[in-house]
mmCIF file of N, CA, C and O in Angstrom:
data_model
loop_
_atom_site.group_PDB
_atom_site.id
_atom_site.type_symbol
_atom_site.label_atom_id
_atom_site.label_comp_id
_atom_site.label_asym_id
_atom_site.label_seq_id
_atom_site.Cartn_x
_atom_site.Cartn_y
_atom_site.Cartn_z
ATOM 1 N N UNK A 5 123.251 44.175 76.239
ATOM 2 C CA UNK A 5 123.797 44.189 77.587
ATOM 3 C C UNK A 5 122.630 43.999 78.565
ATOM 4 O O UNK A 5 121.582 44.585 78.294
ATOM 5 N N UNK A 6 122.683 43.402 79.442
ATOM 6 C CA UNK A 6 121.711 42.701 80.145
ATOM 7 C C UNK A 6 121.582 44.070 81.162
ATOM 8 O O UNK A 6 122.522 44.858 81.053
ATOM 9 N N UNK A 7 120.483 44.442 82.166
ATOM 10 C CA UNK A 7 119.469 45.427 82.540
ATOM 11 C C UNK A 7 120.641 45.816 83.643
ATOM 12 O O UNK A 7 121.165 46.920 83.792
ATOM 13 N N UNK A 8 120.932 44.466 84.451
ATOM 14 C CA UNK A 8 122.049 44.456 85.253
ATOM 15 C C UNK A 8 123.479 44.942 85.237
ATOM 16 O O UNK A 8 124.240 45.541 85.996
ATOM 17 N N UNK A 9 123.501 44.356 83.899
ATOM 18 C CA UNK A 9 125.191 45.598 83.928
ATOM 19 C C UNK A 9 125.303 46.924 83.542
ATOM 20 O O UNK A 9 126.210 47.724 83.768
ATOM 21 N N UNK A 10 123.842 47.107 82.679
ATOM 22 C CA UNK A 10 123.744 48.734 82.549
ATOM 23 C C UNK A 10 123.980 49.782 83.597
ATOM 24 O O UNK A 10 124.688 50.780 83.738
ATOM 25 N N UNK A 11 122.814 48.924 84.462
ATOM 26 C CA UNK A 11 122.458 49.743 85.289
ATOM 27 C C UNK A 11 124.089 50.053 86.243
ATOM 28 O O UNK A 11 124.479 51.209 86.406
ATOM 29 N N UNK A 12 124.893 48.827 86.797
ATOM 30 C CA UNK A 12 126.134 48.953 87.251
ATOM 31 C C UNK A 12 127.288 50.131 86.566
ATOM 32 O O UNK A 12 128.033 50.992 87.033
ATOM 33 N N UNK A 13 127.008 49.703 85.440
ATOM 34 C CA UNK A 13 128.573 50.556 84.268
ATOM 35 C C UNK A 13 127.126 52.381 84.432
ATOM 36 O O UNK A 13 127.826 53.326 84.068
ATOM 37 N N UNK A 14 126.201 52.739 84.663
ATOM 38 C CA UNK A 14 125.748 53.628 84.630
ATOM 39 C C UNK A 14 126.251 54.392 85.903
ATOM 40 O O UNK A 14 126.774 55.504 85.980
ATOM 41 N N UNK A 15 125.779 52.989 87.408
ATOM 42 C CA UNK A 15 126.443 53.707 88.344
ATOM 43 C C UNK A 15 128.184 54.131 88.827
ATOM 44 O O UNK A 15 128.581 54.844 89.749
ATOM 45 N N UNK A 16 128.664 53.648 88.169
ATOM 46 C CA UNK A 16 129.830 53.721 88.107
ATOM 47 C C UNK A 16 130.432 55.312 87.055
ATOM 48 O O UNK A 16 131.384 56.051 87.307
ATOM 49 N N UNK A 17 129.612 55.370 86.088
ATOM 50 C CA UNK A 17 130.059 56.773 85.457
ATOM 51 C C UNK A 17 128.923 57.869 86.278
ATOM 52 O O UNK A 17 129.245 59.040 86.081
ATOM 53 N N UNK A 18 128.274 57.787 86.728
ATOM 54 C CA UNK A 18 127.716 58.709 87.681
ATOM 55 C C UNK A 18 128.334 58.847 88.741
ATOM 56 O O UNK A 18 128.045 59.975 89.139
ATOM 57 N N UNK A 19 129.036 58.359 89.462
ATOM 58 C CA UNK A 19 129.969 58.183 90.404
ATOM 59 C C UNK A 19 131.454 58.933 90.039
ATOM 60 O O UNK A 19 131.902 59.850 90.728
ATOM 61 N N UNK A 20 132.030 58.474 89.030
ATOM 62 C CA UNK A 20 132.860 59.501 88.519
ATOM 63 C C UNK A 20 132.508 61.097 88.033
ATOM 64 O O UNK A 20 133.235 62.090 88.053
ATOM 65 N N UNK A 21 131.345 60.965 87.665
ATOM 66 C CA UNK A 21 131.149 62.209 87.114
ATOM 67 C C UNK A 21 130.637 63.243 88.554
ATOM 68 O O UNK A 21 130.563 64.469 88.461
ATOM 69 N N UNK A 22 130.293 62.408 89.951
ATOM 70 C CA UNK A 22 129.967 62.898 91.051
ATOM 71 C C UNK A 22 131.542 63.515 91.358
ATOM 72 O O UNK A 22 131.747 64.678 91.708
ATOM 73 N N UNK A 23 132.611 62.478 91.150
ATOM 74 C CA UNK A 23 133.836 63.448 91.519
ATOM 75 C C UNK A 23 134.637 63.999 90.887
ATOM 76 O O UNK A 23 135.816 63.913 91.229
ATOM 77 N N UNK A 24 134.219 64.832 89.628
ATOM 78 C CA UNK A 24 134.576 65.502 88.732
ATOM 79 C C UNK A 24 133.457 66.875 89.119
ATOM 80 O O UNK A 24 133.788 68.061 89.118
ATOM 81 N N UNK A 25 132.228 66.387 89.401
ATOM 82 C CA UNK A 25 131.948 67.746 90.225
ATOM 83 C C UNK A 25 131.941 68.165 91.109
ATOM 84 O O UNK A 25 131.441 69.286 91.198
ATOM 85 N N UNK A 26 132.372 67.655 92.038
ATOM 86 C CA UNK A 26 132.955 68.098 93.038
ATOM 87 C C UNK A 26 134.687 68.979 92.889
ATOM 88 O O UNK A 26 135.071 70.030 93.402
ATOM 89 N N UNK A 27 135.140 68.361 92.308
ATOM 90 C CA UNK A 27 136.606 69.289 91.889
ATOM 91 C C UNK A 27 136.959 70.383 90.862
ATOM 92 O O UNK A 27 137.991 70.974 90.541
ATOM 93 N N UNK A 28 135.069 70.409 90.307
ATOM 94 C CA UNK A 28 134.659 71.444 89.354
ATOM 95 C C UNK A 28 134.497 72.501 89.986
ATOM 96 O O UNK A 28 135.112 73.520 89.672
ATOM 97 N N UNK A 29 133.387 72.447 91.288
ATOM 98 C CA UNK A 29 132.605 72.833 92.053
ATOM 99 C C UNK A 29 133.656 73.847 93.032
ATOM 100 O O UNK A 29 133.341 74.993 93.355
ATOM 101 N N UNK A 30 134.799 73.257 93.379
ATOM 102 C CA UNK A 30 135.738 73.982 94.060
ATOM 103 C C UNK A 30 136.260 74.805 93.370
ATOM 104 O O UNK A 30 136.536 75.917 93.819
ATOM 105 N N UNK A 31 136.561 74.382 91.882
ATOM 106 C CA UNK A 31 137.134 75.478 91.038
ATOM 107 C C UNK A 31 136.649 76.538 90.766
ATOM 108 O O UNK A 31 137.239 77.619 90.753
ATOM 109 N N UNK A 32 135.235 76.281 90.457
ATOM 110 C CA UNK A 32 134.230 77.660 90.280
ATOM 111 C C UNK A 32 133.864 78.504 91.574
ATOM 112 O O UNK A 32 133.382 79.636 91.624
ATOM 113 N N UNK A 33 134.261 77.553 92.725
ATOM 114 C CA UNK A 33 134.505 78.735 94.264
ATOM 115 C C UNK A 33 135.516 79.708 94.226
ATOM 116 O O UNK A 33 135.694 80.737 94.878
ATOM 117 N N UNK A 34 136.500 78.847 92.800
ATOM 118 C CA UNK A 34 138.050 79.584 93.312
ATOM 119 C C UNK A 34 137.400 80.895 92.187
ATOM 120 O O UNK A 34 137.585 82.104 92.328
ATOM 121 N N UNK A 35 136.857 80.424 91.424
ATOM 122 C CA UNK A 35 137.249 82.001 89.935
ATOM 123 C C UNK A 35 136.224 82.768 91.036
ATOM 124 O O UNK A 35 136.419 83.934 91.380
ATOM 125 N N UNK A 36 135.292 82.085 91.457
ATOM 126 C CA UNK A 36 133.860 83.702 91.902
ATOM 127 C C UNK A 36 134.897 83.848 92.923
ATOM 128 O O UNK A 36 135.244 84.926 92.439
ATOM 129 N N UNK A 37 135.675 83.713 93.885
ATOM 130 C CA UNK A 37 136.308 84.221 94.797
ATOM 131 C C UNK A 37 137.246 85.542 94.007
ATOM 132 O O UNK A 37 137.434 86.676 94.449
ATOM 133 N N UNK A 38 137.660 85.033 92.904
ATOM 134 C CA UNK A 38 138.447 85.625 92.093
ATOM 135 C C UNK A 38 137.393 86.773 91.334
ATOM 136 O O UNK A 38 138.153 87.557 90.767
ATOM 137 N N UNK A 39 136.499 87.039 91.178
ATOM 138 C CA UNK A 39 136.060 87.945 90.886
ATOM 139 C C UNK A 39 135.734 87.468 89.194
ATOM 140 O O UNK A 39 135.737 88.312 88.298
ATOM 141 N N UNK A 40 135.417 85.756 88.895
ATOM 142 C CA UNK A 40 135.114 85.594 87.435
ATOM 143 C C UNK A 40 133.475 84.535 88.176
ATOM 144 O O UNK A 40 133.023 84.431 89.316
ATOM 145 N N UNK A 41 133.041 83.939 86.801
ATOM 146 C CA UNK A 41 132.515 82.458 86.911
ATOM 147 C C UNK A 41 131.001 83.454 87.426
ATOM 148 O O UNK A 41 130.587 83.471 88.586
ATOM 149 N N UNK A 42 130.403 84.171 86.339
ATOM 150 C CA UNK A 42 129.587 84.884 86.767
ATOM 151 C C UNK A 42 128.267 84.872 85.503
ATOM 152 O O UNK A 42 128.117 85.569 84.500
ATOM 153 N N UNK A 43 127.495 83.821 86.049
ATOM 154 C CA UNK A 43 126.073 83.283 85.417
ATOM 155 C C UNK A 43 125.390 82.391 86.526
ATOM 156 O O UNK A 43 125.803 82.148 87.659
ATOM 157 N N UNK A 44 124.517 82.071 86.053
ATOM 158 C CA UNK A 44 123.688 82.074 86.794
ATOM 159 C C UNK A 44 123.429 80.342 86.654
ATOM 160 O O UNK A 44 123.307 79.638 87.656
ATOM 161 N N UNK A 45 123.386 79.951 85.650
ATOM 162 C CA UNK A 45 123.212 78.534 85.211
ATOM 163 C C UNK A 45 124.283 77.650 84.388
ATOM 164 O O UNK A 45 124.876 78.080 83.399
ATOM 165 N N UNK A 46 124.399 76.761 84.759
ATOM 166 C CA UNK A 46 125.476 75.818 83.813
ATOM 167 C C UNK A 46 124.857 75.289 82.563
ATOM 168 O O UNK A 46 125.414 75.302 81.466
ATOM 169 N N UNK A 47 123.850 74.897 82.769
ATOM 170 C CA UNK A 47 122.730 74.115 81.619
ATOM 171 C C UNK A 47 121.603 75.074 81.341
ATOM 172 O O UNK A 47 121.146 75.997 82.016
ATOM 173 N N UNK A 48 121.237 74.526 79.981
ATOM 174 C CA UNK A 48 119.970 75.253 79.772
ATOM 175 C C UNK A 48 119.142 74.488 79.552
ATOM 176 O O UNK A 48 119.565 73.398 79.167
ATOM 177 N N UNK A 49 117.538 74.644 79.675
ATOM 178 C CA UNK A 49 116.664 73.854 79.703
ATOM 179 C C UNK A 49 116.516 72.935 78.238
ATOM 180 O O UNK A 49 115.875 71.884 78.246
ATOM 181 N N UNK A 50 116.954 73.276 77.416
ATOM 182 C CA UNK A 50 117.383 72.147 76.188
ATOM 183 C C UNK A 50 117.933 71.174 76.504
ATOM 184 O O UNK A 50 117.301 70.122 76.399
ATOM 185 N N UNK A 51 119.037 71.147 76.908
ATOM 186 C CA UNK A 51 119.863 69.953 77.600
ATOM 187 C C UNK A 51 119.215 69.039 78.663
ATOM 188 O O UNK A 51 119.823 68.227 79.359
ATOM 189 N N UNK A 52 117.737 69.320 78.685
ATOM 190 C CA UNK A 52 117.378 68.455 79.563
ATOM 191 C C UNK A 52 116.859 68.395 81.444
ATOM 192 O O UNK A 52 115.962 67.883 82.113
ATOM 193 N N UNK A 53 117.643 68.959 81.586
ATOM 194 C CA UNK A 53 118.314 69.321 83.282
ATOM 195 C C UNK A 53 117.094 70.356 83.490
ATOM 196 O O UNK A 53 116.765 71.375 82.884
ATOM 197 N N UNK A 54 116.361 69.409 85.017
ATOM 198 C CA UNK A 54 115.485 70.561 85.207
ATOM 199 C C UNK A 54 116.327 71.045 86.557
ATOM 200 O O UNK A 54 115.646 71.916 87.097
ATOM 201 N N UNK A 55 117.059 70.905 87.005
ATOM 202 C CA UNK A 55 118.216 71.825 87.915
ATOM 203 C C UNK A 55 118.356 73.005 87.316
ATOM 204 O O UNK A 55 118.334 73.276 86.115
ATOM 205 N N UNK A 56 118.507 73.710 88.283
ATOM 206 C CA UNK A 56 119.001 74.780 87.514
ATOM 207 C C UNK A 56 119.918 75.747 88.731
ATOM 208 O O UNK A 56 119.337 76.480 89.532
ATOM 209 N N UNK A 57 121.521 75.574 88.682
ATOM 210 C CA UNK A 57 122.402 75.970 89.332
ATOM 211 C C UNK A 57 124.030 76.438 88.992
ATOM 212 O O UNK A 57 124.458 76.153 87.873
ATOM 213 N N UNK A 58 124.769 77.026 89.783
ATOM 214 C CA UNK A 58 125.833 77.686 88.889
ATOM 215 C C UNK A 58 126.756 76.655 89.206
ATOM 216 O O UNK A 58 127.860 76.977 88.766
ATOM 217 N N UNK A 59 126.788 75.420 89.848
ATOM 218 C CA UNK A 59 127.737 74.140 90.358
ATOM 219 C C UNK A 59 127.021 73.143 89.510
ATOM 220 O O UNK A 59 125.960 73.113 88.887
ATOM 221 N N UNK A 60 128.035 72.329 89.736
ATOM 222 C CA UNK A 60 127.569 70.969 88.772
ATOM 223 C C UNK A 60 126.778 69.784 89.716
ATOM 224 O O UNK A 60 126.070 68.826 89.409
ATOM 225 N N UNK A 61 127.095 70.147 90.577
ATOM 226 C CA UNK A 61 126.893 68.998 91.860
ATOM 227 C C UNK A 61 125.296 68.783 91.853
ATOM 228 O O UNK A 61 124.924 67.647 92.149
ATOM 229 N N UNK A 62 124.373 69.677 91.570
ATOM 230 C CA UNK A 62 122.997 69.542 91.436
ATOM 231 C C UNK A 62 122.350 68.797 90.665
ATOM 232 O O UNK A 62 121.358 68.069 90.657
ATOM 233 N N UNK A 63 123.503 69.314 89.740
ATOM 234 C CA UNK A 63 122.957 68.319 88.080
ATOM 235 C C UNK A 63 123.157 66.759 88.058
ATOM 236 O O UNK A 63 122.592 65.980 87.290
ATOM 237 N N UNK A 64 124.275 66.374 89.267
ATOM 238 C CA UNK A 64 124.371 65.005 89.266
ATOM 239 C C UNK A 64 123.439 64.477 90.314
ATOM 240 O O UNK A 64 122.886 63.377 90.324
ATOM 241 N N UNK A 65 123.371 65.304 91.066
ATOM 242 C CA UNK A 65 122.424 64.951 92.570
ATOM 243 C C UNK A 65 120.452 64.757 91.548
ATOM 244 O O UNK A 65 119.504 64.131 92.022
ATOM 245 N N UNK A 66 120.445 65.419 90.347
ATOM 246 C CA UNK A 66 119.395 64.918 89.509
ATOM 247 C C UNK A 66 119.413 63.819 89.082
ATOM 248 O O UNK A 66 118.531 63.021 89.400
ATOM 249 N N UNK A 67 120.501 63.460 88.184
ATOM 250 C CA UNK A 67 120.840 62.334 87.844
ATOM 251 C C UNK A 67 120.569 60.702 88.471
ATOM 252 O O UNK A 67 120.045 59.668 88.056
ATOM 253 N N UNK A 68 121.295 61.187 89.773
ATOM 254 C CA UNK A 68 121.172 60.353 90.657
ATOM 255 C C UNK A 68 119.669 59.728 90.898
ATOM 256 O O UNK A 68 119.239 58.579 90.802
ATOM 257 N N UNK A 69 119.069 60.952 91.245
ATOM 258 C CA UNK A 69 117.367 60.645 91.477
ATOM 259 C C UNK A 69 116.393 59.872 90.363
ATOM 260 O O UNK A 69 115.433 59.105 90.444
ATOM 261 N N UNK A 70 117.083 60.428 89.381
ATOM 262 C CA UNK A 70 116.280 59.612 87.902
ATOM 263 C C UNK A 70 117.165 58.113 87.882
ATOM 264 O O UNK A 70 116.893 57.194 87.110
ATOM 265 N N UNK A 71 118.019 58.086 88.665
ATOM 266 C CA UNK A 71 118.064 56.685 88.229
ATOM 267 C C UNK A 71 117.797 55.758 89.014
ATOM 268 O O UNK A 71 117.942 54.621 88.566
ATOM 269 N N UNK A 72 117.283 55.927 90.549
ATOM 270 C CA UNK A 72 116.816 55.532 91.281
ATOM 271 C C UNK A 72 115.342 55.141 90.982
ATOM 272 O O UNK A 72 114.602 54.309 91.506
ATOM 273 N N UNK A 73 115.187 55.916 90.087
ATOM 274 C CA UNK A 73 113.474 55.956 89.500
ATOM 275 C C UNK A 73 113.216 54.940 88.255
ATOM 276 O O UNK A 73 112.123 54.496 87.905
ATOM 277 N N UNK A 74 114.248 54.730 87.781
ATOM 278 C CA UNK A 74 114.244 54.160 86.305
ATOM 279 C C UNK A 74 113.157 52.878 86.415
ATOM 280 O O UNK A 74 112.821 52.397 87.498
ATOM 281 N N UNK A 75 112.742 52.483 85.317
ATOM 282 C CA UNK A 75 111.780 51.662 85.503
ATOM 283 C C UNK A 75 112.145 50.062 85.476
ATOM 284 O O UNK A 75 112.593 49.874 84.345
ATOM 285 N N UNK A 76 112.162 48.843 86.187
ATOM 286 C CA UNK A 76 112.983 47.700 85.924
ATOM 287 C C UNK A 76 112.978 47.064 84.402
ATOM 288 O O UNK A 76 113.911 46.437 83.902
ATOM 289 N N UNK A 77 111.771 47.357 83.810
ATOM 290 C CA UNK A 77 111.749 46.930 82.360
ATOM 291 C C UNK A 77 110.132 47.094 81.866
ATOM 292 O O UNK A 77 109.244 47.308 82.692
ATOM 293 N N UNK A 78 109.903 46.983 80.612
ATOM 294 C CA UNK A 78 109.180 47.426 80.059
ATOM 295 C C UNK A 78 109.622 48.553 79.105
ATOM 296 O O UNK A 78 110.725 49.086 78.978
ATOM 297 N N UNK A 79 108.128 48.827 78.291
ATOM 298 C CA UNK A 79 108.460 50.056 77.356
ATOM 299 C C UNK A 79 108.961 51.394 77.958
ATOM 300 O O UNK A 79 109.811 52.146 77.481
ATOM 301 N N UNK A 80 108.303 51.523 79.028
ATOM 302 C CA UNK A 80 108.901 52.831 79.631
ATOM 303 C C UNK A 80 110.516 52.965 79.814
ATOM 304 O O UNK A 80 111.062 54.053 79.999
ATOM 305 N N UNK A 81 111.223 51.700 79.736
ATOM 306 C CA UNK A 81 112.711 51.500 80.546
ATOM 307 C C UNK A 81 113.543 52.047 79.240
ATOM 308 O O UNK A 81 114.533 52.629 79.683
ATOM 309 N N UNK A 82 113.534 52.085 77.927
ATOM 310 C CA UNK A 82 114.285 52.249 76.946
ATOM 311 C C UNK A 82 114.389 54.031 76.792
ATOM 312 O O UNK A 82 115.455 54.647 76.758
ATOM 313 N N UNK A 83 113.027 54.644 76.712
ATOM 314 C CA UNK A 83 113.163 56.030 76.992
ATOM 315 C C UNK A 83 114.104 56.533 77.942
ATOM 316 O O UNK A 83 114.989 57.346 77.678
ATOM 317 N N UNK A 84 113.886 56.033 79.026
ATOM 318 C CA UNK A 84 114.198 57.026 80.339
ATOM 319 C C UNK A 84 115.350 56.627 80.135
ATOM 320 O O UNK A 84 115.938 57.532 79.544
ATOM 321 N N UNK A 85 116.134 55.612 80.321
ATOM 322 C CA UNK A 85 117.616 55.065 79.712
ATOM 323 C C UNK A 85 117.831 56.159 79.027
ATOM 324 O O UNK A 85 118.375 57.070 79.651
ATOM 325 N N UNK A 86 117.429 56.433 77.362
ATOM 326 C CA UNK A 86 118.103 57.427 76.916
ATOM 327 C C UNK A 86 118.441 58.967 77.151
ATOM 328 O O UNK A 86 119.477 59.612 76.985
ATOM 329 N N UNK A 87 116.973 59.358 77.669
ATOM 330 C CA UNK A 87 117.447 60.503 78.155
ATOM 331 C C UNK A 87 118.230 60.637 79.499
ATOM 332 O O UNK A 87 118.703 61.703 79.892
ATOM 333 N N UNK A 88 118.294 59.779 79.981
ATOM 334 C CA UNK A 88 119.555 59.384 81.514
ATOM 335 C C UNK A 88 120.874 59.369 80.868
ATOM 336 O O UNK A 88 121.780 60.043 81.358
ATOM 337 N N UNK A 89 121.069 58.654 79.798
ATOM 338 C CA UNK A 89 122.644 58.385 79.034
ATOM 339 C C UNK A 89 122.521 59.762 78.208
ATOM 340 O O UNK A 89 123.622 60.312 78.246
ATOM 341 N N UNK A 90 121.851 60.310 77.680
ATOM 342 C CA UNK A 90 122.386 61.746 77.084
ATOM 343 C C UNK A 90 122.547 62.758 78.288
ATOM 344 O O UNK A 90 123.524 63.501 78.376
ATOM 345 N N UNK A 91 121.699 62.737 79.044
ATOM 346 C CA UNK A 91 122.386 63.985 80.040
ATOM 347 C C UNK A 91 123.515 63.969 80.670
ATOM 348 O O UNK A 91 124.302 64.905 80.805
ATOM 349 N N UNK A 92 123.643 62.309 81.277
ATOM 350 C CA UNK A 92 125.509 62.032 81.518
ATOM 351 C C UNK A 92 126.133 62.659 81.227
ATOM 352 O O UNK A 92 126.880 63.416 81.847
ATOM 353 N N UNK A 93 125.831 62.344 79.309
ATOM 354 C CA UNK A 93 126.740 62.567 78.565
ATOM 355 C C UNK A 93 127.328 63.818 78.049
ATOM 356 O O UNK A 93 128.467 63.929 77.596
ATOM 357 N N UNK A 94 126.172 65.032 78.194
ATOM 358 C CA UNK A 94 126.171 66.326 78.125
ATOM 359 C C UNK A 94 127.043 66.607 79.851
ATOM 360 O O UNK A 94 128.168 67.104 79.908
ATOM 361 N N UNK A 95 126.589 66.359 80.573
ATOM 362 C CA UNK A 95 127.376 66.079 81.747
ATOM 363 C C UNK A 95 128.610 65.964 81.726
ATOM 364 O O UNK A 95 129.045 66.885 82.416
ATOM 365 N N UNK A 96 129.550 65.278 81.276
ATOM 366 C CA UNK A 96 130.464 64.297 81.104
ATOM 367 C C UNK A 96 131.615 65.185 80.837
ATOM 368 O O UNK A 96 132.712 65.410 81.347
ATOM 369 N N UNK A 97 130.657 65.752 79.449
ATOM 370 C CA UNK A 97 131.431 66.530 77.713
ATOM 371 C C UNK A 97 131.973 67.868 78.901
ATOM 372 O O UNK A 97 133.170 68.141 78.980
ATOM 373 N N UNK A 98 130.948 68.588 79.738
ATOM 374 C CA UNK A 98 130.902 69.503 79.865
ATOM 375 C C UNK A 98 131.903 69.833 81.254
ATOM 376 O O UNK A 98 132.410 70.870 81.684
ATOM 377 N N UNK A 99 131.908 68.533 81.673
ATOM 378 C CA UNK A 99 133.129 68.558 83.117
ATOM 379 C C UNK A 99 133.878 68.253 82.265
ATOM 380 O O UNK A 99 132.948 68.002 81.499
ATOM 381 N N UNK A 100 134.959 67.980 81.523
ATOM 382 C CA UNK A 100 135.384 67.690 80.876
ATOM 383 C C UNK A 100 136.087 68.882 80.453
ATOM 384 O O UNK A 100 137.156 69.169 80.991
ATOM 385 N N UNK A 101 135.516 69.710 79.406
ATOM 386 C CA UNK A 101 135.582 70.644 78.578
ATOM 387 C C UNK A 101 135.977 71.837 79.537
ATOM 388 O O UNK A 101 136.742 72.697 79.099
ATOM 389 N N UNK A 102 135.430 71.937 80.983
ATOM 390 C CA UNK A 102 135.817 72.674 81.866
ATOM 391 C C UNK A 102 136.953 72.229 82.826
ATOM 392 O O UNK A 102 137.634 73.150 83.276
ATOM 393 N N UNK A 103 137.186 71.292 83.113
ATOM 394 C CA UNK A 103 138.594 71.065 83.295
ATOM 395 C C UNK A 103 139.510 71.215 82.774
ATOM 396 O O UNK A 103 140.497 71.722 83.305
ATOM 397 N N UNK A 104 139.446 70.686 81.170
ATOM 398 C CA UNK A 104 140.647 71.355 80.131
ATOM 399 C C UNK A 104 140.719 72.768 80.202
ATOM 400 O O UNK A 104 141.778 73.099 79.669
ATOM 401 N N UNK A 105 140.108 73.735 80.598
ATOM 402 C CA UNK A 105 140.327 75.251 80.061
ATOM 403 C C UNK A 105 140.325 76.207 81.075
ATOM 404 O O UNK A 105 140.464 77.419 80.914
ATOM 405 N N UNK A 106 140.079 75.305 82.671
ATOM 406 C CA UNK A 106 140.758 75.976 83.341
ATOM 407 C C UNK A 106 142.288 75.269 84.269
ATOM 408 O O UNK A 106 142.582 75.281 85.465
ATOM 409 N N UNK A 107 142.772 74.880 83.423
ATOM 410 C CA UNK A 107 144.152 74.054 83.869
ATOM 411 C C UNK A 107 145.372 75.717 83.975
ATOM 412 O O UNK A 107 146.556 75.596 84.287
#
């Protein structure tokens, strides 16, 4: 896939995953209002994410920044790609997984 459509089909699931946290982000206003949703961090430093917050919105507002940074090509461009597409993706799993279970 050429550098160009990556980078497009990347911004495009970062973009979704921006408004999946945002409707995460309200939900976890609703449980701490409610007296639940009580930690301190969503991610742990394994996963990558040097954010470190109880909303998701940070973790994409990272995202965002690393991909603004990405490198146009060269050896450096295949790394940072991957660890950009696994944190999505831990991202992704994890809005995801939290939408199903608080329906």
């Amino acid at each position: 896939m050429p550098h160009s459509q990556l980078t497009q089909q990347l911004k495009e699931t970062l973009q979704l995953a921006y408004r999946q946290a945002i409707d995460a982000d309200n939900k976890l206003d609703e449980l701490k209002k409610a007296g639940h949703g009580k930690f301190s961090t969503i991610f742990t430093q394994e996963e990558g994410f040097d954010a470190r917050s109880n909303r998701f919105s940070p973790y994409v507002q990272e995202l965002a920044q690393e991909m603004t940074q990405l490198p146009s090509e060269g050896e450096a461009l295949a790394p940072a790609l991957e660890k950009l597409v696994r944190k999505l993706g831990v991202l992704l799993q994890t809005l995801q997984t939290f939408k199903s279970q608080t329906k």
